[in-house]
Tab-separated table of C-alpha atoms in Angstrom:
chain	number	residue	atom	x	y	z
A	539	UNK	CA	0.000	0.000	0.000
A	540	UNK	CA	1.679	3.276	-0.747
A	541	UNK	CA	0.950	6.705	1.066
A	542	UNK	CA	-1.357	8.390	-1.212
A	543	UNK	CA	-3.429	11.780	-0.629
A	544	UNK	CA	-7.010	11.442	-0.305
A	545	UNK	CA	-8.345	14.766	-1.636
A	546	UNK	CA	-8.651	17.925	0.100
A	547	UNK	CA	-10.009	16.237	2.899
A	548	UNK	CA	-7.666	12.666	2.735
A	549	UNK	CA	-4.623	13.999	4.315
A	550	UNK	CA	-5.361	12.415	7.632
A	551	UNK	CA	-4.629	9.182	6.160
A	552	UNK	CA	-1.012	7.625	6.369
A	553	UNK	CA	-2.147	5.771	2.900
A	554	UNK	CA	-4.743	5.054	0.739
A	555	UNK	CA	-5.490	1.966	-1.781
A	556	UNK	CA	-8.380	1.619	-4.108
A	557	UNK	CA	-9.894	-1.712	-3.788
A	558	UNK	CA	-11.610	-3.671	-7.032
A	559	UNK	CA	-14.631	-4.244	-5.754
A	560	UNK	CA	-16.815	-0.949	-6.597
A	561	UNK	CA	-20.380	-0.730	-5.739
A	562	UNK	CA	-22.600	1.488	-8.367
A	563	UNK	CA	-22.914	4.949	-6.375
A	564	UNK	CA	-19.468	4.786	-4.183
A	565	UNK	CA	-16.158	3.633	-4.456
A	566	UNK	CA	-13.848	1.620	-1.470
A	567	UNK	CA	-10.697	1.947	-0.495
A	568	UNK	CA	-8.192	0.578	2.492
A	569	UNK	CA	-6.552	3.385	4.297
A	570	UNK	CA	-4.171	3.009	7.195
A	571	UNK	CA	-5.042	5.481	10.007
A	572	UNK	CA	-3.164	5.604	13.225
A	573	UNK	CA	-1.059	2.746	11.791
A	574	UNK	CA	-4.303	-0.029	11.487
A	575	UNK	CA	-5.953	-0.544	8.653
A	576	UNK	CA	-9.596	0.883	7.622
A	577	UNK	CA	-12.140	0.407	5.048
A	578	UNK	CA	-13.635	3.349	3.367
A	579	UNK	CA	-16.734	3.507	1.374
A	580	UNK	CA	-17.101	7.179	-0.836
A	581	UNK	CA	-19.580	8.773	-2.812
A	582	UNK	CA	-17.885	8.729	-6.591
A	583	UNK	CA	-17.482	12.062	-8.150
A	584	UNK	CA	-21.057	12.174	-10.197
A	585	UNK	CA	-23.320	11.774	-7.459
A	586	UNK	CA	-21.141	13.459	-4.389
A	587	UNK	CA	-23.437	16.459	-4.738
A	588	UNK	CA	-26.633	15.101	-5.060
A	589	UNK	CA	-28.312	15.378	-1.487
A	590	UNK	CA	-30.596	12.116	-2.141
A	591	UNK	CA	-27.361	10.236	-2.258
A	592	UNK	CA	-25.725	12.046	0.790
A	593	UNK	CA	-28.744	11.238	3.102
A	594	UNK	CA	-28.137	7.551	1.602
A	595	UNK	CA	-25.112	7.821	3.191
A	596	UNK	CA	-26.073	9.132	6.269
A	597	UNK	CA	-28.641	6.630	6.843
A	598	UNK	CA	-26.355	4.104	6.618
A	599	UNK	CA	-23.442	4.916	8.885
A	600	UNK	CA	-26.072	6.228	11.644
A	601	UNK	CA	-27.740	3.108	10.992
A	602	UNK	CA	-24.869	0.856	11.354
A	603	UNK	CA	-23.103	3.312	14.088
A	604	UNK	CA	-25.378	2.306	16.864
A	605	UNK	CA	-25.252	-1.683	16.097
A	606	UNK	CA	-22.843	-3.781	17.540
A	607	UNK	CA	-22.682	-7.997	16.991
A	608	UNK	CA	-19.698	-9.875	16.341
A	609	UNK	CA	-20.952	-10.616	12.614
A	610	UNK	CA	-21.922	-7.213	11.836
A	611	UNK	CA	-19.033	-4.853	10.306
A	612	UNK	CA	-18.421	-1.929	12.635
A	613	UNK	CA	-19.101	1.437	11.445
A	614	UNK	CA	-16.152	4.177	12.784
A	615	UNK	CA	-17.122	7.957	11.788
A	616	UNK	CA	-19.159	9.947	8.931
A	617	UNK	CA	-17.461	12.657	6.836
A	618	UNK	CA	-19.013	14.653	3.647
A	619	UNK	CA	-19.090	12.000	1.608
A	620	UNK	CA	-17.616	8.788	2.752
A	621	UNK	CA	-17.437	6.769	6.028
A	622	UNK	CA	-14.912	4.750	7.479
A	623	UNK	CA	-15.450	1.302	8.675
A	624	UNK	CA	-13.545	-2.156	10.105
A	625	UNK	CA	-11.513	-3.322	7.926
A	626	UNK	CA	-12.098	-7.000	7.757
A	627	UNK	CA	-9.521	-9.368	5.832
A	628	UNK	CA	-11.434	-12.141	3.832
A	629	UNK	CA	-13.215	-12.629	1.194
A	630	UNK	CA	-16.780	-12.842	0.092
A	631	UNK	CA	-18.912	-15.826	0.182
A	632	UNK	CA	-19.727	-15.349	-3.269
A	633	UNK	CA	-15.419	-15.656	-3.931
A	634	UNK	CA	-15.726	-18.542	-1.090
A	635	UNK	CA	-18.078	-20.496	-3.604
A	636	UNK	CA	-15.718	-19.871	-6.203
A	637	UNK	CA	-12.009	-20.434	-4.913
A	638	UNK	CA	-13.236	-23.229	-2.135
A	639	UNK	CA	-16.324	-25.331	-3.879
A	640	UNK	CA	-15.518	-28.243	-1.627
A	641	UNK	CA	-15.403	-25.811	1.570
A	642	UNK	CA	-18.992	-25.864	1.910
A	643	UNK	CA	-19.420	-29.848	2.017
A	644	UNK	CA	-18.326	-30.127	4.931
A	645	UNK	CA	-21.498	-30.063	7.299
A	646	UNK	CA	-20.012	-28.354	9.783
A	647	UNK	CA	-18.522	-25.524	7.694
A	648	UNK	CA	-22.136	-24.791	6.549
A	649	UNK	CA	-23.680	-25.365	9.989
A	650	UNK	CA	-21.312	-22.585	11.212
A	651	UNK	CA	-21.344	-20.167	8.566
A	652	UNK	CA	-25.268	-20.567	9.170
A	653	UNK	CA	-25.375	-20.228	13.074
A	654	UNK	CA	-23.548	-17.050	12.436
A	655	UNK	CA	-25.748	-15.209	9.676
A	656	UNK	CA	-28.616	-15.981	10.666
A	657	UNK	CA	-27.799	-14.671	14.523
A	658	UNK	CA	-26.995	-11.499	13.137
A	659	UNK	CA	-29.815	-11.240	10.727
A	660	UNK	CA	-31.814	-11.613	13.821
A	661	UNK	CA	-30.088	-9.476	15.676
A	662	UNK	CA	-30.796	-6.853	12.772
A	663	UNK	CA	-34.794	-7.647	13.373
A	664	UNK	CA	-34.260	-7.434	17.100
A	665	UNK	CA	-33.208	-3.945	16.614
A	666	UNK	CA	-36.094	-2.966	14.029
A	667	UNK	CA	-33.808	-2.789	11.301
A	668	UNK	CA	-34.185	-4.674	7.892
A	669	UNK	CA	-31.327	-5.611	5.640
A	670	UNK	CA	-32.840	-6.334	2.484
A	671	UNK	CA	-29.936	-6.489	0.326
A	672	UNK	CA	-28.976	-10.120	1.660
A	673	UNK	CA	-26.669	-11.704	-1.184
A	674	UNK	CA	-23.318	-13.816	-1.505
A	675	UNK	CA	-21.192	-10.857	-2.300
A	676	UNK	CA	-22.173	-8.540	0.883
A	677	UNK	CA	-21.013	-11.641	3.523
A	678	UNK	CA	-17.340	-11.672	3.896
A	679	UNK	CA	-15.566	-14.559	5.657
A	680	UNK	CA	-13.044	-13.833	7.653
A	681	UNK	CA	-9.256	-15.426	6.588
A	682	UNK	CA	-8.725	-16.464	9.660
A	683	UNK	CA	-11.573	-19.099	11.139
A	684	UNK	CA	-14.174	-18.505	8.320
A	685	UNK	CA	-16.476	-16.187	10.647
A	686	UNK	CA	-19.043	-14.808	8.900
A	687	UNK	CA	-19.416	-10.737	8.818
A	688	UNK	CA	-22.392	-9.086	7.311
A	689	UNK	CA	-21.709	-5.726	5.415
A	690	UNK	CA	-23.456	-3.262	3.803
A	691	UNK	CA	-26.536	-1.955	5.190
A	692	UNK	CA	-26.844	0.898	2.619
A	693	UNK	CA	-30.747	-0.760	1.379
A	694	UNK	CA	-31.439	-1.421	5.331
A	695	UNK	CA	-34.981	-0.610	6.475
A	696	UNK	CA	-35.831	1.191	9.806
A	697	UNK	CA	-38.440	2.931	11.630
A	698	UNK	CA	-35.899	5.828	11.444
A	699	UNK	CA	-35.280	5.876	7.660
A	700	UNK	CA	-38.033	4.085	6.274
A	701	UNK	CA	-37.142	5.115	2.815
A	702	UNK	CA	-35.458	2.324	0.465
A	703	UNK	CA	-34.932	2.104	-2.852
A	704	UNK	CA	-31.897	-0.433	-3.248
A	705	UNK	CA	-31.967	-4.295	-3.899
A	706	UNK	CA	-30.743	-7.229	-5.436
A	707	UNK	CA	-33.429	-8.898	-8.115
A	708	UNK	CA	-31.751	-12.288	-8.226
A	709	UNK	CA	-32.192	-12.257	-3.951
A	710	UNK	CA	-35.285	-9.980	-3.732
A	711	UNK	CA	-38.754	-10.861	-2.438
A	712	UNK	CA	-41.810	-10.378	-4.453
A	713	UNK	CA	-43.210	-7.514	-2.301
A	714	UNK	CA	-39.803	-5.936	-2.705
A	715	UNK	CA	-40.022	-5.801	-6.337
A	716	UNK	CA	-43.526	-4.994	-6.621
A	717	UNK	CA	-43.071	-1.839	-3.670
A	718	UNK	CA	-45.111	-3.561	-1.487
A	719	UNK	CA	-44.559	-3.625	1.963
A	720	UNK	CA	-41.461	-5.480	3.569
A	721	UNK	CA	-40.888	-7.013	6.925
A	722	UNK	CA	-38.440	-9.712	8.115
A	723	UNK	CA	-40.115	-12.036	6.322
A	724	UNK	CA	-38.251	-10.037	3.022
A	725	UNK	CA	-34.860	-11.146	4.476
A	726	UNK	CA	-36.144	-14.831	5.196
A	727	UNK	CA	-36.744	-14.977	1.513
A	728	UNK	CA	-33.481	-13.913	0.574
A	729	UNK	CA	-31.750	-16.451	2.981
A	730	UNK	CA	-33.729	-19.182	1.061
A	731	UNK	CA	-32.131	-17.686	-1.989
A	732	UNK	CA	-28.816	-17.441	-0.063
A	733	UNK	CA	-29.157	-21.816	0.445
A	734	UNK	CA	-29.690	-22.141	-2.887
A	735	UNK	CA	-26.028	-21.216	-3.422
A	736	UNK	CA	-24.219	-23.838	-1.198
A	737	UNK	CA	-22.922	-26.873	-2.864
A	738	UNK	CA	-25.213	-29.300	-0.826
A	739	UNK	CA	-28.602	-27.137	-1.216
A	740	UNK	CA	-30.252	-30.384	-2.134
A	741	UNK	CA	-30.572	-31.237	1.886
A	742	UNK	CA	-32.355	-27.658	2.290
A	743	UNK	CA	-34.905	-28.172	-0.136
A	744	UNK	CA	-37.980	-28.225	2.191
A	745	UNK	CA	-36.692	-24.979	4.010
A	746	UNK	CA	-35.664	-23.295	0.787
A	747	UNK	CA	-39.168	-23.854	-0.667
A	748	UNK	CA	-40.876	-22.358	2.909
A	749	UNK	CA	-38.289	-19.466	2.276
A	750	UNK	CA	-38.842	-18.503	-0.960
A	751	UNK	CA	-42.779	-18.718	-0.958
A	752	UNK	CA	-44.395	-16.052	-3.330
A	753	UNK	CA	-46.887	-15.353	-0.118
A	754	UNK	CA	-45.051	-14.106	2.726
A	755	UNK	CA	-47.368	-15.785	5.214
A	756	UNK	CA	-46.312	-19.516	4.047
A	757	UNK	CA	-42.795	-18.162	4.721
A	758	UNK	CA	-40.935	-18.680	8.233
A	759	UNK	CA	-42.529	-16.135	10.145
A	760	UNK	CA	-39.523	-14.865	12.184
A	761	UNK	CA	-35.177	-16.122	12.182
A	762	UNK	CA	-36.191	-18.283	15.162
A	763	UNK	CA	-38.762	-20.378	13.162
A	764	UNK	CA	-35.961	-20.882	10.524
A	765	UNK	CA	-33.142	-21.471	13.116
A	766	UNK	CA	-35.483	-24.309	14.330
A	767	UNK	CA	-36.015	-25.951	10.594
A	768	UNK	CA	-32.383	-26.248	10.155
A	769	UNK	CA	-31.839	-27.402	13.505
A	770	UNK	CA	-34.238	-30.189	12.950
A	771	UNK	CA	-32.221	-31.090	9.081
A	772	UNK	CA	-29.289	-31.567	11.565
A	773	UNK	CA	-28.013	-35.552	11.690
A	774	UNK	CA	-28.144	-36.738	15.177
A	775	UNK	CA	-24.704	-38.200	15.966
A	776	UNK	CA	-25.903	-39.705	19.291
A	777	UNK	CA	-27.365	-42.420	18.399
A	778	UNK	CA	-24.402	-43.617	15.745
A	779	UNK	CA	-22.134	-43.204	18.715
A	780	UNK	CA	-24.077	-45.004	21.124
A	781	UNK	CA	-24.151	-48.292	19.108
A	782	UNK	CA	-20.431	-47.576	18.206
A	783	UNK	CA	-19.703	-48.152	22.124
A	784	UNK	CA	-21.650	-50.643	21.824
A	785	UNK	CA	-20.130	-52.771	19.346
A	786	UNK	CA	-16.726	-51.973	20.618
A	787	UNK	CA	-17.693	-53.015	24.806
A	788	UNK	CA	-18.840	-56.051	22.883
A	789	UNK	CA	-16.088	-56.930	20.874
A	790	UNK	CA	-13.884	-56.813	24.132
A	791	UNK	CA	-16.177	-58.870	26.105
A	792	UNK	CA	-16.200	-61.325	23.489
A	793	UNK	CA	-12.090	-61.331	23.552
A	794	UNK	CA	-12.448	-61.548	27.248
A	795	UNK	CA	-14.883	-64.380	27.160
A	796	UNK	CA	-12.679	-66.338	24.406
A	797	UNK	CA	-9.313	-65.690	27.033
A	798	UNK	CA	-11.271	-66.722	30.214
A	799	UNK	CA	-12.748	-70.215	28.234
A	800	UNK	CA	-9.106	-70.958	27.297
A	801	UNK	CA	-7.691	-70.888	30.879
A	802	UNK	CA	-10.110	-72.983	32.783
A	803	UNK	CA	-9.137	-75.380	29.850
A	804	UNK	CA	-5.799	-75.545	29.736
A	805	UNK	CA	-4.848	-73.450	33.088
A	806	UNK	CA	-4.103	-74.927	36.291
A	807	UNK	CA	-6.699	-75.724	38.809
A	808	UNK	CA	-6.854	-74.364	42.142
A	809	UNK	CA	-7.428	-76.305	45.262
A	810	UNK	CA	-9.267	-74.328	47.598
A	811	UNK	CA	-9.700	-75.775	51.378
A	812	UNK	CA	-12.586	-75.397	53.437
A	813	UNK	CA	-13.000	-76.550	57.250
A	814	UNK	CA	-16.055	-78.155	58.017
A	815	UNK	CA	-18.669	-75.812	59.345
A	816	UNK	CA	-20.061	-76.642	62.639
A	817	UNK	CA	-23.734	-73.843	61.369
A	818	UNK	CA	-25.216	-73.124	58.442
A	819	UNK	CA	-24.252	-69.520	59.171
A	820	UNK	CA	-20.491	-70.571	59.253
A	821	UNK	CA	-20.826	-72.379	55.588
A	822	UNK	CA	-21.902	-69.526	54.325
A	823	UNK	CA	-19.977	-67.243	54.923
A	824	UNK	CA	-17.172	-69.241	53.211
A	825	UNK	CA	-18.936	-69.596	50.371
A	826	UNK	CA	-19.611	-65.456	50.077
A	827	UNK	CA	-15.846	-64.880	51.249
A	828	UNK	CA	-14.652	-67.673	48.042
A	829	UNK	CA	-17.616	-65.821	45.960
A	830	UNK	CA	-16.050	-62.863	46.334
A	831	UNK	CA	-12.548	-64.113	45.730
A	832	UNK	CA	-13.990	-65.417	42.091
A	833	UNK	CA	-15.649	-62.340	41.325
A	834	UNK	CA	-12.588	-60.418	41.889
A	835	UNK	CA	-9.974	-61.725	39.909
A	836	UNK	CA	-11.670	-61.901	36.495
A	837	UNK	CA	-13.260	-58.175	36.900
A	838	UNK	CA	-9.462	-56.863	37.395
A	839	UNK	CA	-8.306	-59.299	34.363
A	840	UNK	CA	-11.304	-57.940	32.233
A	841	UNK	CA	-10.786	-54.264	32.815
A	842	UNK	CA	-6.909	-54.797	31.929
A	843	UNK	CA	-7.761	-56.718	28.497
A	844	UNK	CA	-10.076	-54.366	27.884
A	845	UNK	CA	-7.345	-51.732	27.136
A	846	UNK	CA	-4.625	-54.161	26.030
A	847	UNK	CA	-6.734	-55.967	23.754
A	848	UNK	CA	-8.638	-52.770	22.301
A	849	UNK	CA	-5.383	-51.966	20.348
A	850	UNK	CA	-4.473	-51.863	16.624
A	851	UNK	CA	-1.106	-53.678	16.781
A	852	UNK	CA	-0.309	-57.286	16.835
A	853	UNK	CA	2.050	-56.556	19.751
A	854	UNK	CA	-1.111	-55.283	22.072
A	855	UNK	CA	-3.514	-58.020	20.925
A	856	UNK	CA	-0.571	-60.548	22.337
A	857	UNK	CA	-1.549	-63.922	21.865
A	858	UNK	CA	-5.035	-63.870	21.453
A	859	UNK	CA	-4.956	-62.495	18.136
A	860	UNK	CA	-4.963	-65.840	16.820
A	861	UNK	CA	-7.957	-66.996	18.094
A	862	UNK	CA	-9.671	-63.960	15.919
A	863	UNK	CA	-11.492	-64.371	12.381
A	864	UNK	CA	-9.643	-62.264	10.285
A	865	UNK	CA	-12.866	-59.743	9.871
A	866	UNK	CA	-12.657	-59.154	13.472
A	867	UNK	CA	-9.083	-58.663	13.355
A	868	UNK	CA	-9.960	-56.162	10.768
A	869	UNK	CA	-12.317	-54.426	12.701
A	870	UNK	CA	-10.433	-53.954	15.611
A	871	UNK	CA	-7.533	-52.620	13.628
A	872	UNK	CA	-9.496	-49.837	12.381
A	873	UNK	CA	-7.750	-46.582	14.042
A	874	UNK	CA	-10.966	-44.826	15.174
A	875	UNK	CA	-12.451	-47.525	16.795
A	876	UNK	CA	-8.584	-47.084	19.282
A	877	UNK	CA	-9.670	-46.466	23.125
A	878	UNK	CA	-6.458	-44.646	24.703
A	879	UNK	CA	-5.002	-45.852	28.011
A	880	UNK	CA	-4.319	-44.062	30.715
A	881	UNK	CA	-0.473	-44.483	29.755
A	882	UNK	CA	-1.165	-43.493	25.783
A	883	UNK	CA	-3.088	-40.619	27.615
A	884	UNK	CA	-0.310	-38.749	29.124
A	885	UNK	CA	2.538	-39.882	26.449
A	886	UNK	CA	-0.073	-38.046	23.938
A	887	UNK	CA	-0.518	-34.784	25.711
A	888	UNK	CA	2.841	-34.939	26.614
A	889	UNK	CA	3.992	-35.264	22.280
A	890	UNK	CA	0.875	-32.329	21.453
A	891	UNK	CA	2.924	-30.212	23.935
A	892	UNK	CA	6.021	-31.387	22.188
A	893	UNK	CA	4.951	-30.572	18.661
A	894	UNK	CA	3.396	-27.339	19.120
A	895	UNK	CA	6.041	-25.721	21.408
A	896	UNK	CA	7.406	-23.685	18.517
A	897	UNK	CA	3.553	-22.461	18.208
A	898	UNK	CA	3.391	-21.725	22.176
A	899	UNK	CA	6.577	-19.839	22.288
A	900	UNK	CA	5.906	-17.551	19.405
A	901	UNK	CA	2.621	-16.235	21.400
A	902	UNK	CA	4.266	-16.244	24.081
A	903	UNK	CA	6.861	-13.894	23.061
A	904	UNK	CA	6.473	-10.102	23.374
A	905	UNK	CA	8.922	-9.016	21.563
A	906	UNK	CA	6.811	-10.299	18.374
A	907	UNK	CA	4.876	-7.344	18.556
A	908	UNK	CA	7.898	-5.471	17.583
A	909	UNK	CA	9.156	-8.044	14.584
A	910	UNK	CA	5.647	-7.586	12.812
A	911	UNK	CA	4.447	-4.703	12.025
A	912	UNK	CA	1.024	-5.644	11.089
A	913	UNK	CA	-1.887	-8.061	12.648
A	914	UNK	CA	-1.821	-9.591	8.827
A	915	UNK	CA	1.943	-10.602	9.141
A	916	UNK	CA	1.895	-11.416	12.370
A	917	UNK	CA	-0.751	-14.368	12.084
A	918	UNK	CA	0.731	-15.212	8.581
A	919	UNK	CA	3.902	-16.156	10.685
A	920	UNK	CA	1.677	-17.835	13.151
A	921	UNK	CA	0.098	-20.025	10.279
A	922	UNK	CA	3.597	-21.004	8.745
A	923	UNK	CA	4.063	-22.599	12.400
A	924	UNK	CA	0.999	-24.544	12.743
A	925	UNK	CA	1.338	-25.641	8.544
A	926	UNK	CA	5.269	-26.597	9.764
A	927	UNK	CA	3.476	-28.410	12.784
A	928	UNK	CA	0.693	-30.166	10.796
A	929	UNK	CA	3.265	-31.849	8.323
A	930	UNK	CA	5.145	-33.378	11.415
A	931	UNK	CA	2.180	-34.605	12.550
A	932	UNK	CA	1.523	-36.532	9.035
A	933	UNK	CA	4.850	-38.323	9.441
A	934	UNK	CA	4.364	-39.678	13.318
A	935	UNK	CA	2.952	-43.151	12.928
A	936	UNK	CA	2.191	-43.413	16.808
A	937	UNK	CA	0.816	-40.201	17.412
A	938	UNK	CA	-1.684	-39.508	13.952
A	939	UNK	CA	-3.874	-41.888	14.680
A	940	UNK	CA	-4.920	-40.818	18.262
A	941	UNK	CA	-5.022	-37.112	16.795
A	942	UNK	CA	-7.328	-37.955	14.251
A	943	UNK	CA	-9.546	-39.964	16.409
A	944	UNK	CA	-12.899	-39.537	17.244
A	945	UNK	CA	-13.017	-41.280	20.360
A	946	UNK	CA	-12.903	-39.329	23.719
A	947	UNK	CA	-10.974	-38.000	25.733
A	948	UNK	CA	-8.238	-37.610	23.163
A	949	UNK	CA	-10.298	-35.913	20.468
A	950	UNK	CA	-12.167	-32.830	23.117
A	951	UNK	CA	-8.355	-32.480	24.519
A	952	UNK	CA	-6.846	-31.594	21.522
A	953	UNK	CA	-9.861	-29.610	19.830
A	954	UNK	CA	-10.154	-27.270	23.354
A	955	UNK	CA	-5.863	-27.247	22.998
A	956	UNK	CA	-5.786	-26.111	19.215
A	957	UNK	CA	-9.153	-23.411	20.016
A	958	UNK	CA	-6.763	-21.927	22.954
A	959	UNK	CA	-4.023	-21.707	20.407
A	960	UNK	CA	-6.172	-20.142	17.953
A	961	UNK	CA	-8.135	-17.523	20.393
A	962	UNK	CA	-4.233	-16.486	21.694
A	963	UNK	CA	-3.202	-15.674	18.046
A	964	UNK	CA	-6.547	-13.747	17.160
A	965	UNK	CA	-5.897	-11.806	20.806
A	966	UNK	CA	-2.641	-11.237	19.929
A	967	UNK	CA	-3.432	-10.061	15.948
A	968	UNK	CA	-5.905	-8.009	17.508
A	969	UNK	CA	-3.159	-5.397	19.299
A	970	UNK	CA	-1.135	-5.098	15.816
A	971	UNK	CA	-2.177	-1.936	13.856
């Protein structure tokens, strides 16, 4: 970015860059003020005189001035004819569809980009306004965890400035295009048109057709109704897990059952000596005190095989592997069905400490603040690490499997370890201009 003047009125910028993306009545820019980087929407030449447009402008920064929601681009200050806002790097979800076509498969990609929009449309509602210019190209997604962050709010709709003239015809309602009357019901269409987009709309189709009904009362009344639809499309992983347990509890009782047959067989016998009772009381309390001898010893045996013979190497099944059919040999070799021990528990957290030191002591240092002189390089550095990291991780043998596991505790440890890692870097990032 090189240090530009920004008219008569531009000097307090330290520099100014025109950006690509150009909107019909303004253009944008990123300026660097007080060393951190801006976004700045202004009026272009032809229509910076024409009061209509100013009060446009107005509207919108006054508008978006006294909102404030995570997912919801902050508005900074109002001049003549532009106003500065967060700068946010990412890209659009319409470039998101583009660039990433597979990003969007994954379920829980889309569940979170859609947790996020439609809080903040709601929020919008909460506070009486109305977007109604919801489209692909005015959500950005942030570079750095995908968070969604609604922009624009230039065709919003409030009891203040009821007055809008702006929309989208591929996303608009039919009461918008017709100038009939709009209510949140206008947005709820253009979310419907907003599903449409994704890669797997197929699995929305019931919620797209409520969305985008021509009568606005068949639509989803309010954002809750629709957060509730998609909540209900959601898989339920509960069950699936449940009857994975299941399978793998029985598998090692079976093992245990097999092991326990095969030493009353061939193992030796035990003699056990009991004096003549003189009562019946007497006799039986030997037989609960040589009960509870028998009950003993296999639960302590059982609870050992459990782990040793849960394992996915021929060394851990020992010698009992050969009593297996070879499909249940192959199904307990099958990495994520792997139950850490206690043992495999610490030597794990133990090698995640090990691996992402480098990460830990490049947050941890200070004097980073110094080296970088921007919140962009800094987490770029901070990326190269974990990417550096990542590849190690690929080429450990002992340790991949148990990271990519599903199965608890191993799998909540490390995703609550690599969210601290992440939230520290995004803190950090945060106090670079």
């Amino acid at each position: 970015m090189e240090s530009s003047q920004f008219s008569d009125s531009g000097s307090r910028f330290e520099a100014v860059e025109q950006l690509e993306a150009q909107g019909a009545t303004c253009n944008t820019y990123r300026v660097k003020l007080y060393g951190k980087l801006h976004f700045l929407k202004r009026l272009k030449p032809e229509v910076a005189g024409d009061i209509r447009y100013q009060e446009a402008l107005r509207k919108e920064f006054e508008t978006g001035y006294q909102l404030e929601h995570p997912n919801l681009v902050r508005y900074i200050s109002l001049d003549d004819d532009y106003i500065l806002m967060e700068y946010v790097d990412g890209e659009t979800l319409s470039t998101r569809l583009a660039t990433q076509p597979d990003y969007f498969r994954n379920r829980k990609n889309t569940d979170k980009f859609l947790h996020q929009l439609l809080d903040v449309v709601g929020y919008l509602h909460s506070h009486q306004v109305l977007h109604l210019d919801l489209k692909p190209d005015n959500i950005l997604l942030t570079r750095i965890g995908s968070d969604v962050k609604l922009i624009d709010l230039g065709c919003c709709y409030t009891d203040t400035f009821p007055d809008t003239t702006g929309r989208t015809v591929a996303f608009a309602a039919p009461e918008q295009l017709t100038g009939g009357v709009v209510d949140v019901r206008t947005d709820i269409y253009a979310i419907g048109r907003i599903l449409e987009c994704l890669p797997n709309h197929n699995i929305y189709n019931k919620v797209i057709a409520r969305c985008t009904a021509p009568d606005p009362t068949t639509r989803y009344q309010t954002i809750s109704d629709l957060q509730d639809a998609l909540s209900a499309r959601r898989p339920h992983t509960f069950w699936p897990v449940l009857m994975l347990l299941v399978v793998v509890l029985s598998i090692g009782y079976f093992i245990f059952t097999r092991q326990q047959q095969a030493a009353e067989v061939t193992g030796p016998q035990k003699e056990i000596i009991i004096e003549k009772p003189e009562t019946i009381n007497a006799r039986e309390d030997v037989q609960i005190v040589e009960q509870n001898k028998k009950e003993t010893a296999p639960t302590e045996q059982r609870e050992t095989a459990t782990i040793e013979q849960l394992g996915t190497t021929p060394e851990v099944l020992g010698p009992i592997k050969s009593e297996l059919s070879e499909e249940e040999k192959a199904f307990l070799n099958q990495p994520h069905l792997h139950i850490a021990s206690s043992d495999e528990f610490d030597r794990y957290k133990r090698q995640l400490d090990e691996y992402y030191r480098e990460a830990n002591a490049f947050l941890d240092d200070t004097a980073n603040f110094q080296r970088y002189p921007s919140h962009i390089s800094y987490l770029r550095r901070y990326q190269e690490i974990i990417q550096r990291t990542r590849k190690r991780i690929e080429t450990d043998e002992w340790f991949r499997p148990l990271y990519k596991s599903p199965m608890n505790p191993i799998s909540s440890y490390t995703r609550k370890y690599k969210e601290d890692l992440e939230h520290r870097a995004f803190v950090n990032g945060n106090k670079l201009p």
